[in-house]
Tab-separated table of C-alpha atoms in Angstrom:
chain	number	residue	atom	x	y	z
A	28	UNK	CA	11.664	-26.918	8.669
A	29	UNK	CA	8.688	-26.617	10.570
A	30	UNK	CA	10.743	-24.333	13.005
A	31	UNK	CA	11.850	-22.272	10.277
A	32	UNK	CA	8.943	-21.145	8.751
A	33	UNK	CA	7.520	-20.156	11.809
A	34	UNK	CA	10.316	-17.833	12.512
A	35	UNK	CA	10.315	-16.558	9.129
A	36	UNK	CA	6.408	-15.269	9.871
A	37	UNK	CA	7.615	-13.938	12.798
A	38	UNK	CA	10.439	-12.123	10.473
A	39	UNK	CA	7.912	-10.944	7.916
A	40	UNK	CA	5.474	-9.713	10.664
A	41	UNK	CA	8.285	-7.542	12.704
A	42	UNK	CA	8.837	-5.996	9.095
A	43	UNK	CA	5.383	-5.112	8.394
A	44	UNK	CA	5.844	-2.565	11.113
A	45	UNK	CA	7.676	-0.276	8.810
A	46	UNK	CA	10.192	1.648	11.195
A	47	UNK	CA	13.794	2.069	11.196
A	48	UNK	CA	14.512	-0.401	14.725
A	49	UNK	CA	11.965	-2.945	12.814
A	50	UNK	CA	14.217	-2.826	9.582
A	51	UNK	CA	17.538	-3.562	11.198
A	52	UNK	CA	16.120	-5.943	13.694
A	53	UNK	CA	14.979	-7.816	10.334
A	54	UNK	CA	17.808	-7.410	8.410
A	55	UNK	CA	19.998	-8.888	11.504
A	56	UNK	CA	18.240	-11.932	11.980
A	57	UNK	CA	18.091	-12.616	8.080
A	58	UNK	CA	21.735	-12.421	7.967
A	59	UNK	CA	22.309	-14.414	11.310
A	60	UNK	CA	20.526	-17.203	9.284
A	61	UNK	CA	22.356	-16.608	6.372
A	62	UNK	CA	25.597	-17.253	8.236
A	63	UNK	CA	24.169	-20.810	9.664
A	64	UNK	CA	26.223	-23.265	8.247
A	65	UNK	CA	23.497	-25.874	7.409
A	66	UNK	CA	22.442	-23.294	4.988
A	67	UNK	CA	18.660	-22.863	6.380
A	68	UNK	CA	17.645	-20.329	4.825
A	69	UNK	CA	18.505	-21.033	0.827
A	70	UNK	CA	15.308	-23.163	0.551
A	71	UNK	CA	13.568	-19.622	1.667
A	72	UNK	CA	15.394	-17.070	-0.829
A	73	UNK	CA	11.918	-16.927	-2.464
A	74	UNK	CA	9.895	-15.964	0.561
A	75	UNK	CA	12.196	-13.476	1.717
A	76	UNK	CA	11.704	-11.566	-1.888
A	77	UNK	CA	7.899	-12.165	-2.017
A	78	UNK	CA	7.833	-10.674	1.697
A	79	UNK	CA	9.138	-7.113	0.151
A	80	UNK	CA	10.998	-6.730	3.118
A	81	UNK	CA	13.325	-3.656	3.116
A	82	UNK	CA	16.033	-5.718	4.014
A	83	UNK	CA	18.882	-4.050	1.986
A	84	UNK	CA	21.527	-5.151	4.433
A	85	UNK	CA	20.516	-9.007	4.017
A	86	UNK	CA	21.145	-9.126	-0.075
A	87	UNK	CA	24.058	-7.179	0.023
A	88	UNK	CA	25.511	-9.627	3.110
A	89	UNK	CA	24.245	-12.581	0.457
A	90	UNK	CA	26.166	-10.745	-2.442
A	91	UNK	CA	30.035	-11.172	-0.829
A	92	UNK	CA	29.282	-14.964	0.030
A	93	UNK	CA	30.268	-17.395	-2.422
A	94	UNK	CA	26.730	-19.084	-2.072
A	95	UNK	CA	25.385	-16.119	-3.793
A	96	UNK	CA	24.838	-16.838	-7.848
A	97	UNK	CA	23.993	-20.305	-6.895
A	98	UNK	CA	21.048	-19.099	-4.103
A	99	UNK	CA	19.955	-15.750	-5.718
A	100	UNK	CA	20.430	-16.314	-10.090
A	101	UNK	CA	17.293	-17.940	-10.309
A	102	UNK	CA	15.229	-15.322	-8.306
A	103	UNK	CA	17.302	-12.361	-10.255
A	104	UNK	CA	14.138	-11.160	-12.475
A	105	UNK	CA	12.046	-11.163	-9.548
A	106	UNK	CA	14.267	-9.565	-7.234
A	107	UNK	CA	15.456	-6.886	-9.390
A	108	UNK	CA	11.901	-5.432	-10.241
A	109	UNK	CA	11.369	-4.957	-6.788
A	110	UNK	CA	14.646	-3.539	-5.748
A	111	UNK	CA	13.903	-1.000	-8.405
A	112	UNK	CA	10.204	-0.149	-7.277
A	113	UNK	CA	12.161	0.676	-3.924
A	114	UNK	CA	13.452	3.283	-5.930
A	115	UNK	CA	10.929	5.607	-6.713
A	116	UNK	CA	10.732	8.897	-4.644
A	117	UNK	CA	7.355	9.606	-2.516
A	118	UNK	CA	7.438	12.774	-1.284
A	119	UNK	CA	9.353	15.132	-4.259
A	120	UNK	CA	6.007	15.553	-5.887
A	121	UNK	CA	4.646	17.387	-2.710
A	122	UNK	CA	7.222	19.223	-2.106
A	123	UNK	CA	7.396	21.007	-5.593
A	124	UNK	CA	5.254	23.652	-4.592
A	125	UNK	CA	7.544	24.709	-2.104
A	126	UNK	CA	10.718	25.202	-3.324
A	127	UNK	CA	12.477	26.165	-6.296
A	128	UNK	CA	13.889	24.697	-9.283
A	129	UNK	CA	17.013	24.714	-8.349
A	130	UNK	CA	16.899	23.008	-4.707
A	131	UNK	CA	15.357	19.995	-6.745
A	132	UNK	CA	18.740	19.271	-8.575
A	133	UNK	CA	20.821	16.152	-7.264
A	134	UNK	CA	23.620	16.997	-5.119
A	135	UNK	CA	26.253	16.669	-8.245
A	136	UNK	CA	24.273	20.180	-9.327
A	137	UNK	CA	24.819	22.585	-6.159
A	138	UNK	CA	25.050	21.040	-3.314
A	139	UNK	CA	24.741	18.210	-0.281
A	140	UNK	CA	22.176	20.116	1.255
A	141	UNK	CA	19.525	19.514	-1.418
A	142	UNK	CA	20.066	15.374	-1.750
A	143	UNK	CA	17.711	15.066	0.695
A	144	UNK	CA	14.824	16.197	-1.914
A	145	UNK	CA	16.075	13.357	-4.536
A	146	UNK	CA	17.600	10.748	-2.551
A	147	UNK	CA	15.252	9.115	-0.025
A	148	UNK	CA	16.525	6.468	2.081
A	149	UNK	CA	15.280	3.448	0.123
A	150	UNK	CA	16.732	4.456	-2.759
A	151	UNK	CA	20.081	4.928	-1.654
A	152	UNK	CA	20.296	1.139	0.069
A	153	UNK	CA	18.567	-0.207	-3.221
A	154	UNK	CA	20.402	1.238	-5.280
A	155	UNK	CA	23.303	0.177	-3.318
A	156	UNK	CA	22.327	-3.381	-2.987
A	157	UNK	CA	21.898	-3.558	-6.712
A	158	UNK	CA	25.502	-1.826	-7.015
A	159	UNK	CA	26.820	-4.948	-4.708
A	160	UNK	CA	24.332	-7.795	-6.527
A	161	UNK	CA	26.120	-6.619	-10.173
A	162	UNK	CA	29.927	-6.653	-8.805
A	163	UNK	CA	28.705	-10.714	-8.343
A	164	UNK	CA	26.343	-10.937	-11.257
A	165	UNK	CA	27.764	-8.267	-14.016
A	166	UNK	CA	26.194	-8.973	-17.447
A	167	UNK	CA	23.404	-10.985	-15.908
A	168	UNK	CA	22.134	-8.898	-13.682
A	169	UNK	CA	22.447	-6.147	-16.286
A	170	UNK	CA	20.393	-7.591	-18.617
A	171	UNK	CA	17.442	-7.974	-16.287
A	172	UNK	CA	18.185	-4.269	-14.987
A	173	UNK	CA	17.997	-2.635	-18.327
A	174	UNK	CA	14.919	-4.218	-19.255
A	175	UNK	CA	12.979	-3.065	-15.931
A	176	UNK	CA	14.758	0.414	-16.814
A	177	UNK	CA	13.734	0.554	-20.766
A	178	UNK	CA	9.986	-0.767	-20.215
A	179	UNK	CA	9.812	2.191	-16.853
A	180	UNK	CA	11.227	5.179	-19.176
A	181	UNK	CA	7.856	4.190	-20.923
A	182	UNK	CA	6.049	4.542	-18.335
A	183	UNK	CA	3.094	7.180	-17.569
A	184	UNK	CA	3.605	7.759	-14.064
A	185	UNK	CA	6.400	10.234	-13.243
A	186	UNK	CA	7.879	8.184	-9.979
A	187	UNK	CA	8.101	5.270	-12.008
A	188	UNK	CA	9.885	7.134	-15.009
A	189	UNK	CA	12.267	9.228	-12.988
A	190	UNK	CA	13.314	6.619	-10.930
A	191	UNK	CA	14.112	4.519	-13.830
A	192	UNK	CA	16.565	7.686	-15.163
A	193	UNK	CA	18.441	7.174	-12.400
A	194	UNK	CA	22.250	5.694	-12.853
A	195	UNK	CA	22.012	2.524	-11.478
A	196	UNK	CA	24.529	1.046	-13.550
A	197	UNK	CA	27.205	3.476	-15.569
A	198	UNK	CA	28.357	0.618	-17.888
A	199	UNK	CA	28.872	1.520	-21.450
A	200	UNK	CA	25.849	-0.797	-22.124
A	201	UNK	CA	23.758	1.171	-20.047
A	202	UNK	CA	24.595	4.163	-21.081
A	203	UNK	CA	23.993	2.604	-25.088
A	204	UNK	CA	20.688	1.083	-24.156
A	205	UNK	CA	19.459	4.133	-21.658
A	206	UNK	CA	20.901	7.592	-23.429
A	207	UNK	CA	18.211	7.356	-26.338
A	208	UNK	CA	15.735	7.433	-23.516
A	209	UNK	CA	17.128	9.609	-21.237
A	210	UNK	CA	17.228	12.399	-23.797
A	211	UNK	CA	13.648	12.158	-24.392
A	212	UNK	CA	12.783	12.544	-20.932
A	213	UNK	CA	14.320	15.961	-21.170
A	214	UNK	CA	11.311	17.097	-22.722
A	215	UNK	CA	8.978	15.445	-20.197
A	216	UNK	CA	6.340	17.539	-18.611
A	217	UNK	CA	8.001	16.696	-15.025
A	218	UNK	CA	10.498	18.422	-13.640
A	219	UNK	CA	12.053	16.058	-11.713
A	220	UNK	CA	12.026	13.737	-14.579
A	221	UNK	CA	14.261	16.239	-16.550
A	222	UNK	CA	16.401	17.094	-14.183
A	223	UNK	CA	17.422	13.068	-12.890
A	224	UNK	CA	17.583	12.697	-16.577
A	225	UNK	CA	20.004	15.699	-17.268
A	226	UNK	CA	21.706	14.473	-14.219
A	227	UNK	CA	21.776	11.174	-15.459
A	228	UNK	CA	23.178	12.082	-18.809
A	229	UNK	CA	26.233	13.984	-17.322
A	230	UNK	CA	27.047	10.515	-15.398
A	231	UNK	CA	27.195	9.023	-18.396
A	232	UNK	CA	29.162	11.655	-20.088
A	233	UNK	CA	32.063	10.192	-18.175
C-alpha cells in the first residue's frame, strides 16, 4: 500500500502540469492500474476524484468494466459535480467582442467551423465520460445529474448557468425536469446562455 500511494503522488503531481502529454500520460497509468488484477487501485477511487485530475479516459475505461457500480456508486455525487464543473467554457466570454452572433451558435446552427467557440476540449471528454458513466448507472446517475443541473440554471454566474443548459442527458426526464428552466434562460442577459439554451431546447424537441 505503501508503494501505491507513493505512485499515486507521483500521478497527481505529473497532472498538476496541465498539458495535453501530462493528461494522457496520467490517464494511461490510471488505467494500467485499473486493469491489475489484485484490484489496487479500488481502495483509491476517492483520491483519484479529490485529485481533479482531467483524466476522462480513466472513468470512461472504469465505466465498461463490470467492477464499475460496485467501485464508483458510492463516489457518484462527488464525481458528478466535478465532471460537470469541467464543463463550463473559459474563453467564450472573451471572445464575444470579436465576433458575431451568429459564429457563437453550436455547430447544429450553421456549421462545424464555429464548435470550436462552444465546445472546448474538457467539455467534450466530460460530457462524454458522463454519457459512458449513465449507459452503466441510468436512473442513478440521473438523479444526481439533474440536481447539479437544476441548482446551476440558478446560478448567477453565466459559465456556470450555460454549461448547465447543455444536453448532457436527452432522457424524457431530463427534458421534464430541465425544459421549465431552459426556457427561462432564453431571456437571460447572456448570449451564450440563450443560445446553448435554444440549442438545448431543439435537442429536446426530438
Amino acid at each position: 500500500m505503501v508503494h501505491i500511494d507513493n505512485s499515486l503522488a507521483d500521478i497527481f503531481r505529473l497532472a498538476a502540469c496541465d498539458t495535453a502529454r501530462g493528461r494522457k500520460d496520467v490517464c494511461r497509468t490510471l488505467t494500467l492500474l485499473l486493469e491489475d488484477p489484485a484490484g489496487c487501485l479500488v481502495p483509491y477511487i476517492h483520491k483519484v476524484i479529490e485529485s481533479r485530475t482531467k483524466a476522462y479516459d480513466f472513468w470512461i475505461s472504469l465505466a465498461k468494466r463490470p467492477i464499475c457500480c460496485e467501485v464508483l456508486a458510492p463516489h457518484l455525487p462527488r464525481l458528478v459535480p466535478i465532471l460537470f464543473q469541467k464543463m463550463k467554457c473559459s474563453h467564450v466570454d472573451e471572445m464575444e467582442p470579436k465576433q458575431d452572433e451568429n459564429q457563437l451558435l453550436p455547430d447544429d446552427y450553421h456549421n462545424e467551423e464555429q464548435v470550436d467557440v462552444i465546445v472546448n476540449e474538457d467539455r467534450s471528454s466530460a460530457t462524454a465520460a458522463l454519457d459512458e458513466l449513465s449507459y452503466m448507472f441510468h436512473e442513478v446517475l440521473l438523479d444526481v445529474l439533474l440536481l447539479v443541473q437544476t441548482e446551476a440554471l440558478l446560478h448567477e454566474e453565466w459559465q456556470t448557468k450555460e454549461a448547465a443548459s447543455w444536453p448532457s442527458d436527452v432522457s424524457p426526464r431530463a427534458a421534464w425536469t430541465l425544459v421549465p428552466f431552459l426556457v427561462e434562460c432564453l431571456n437571460d442577459d447572456k448570449a451564450q446562455v440563450r443560445f446553448t439554451a435554444c440549442w438545448a431546447l431543439s435537442r429536446y424537441a426530438y
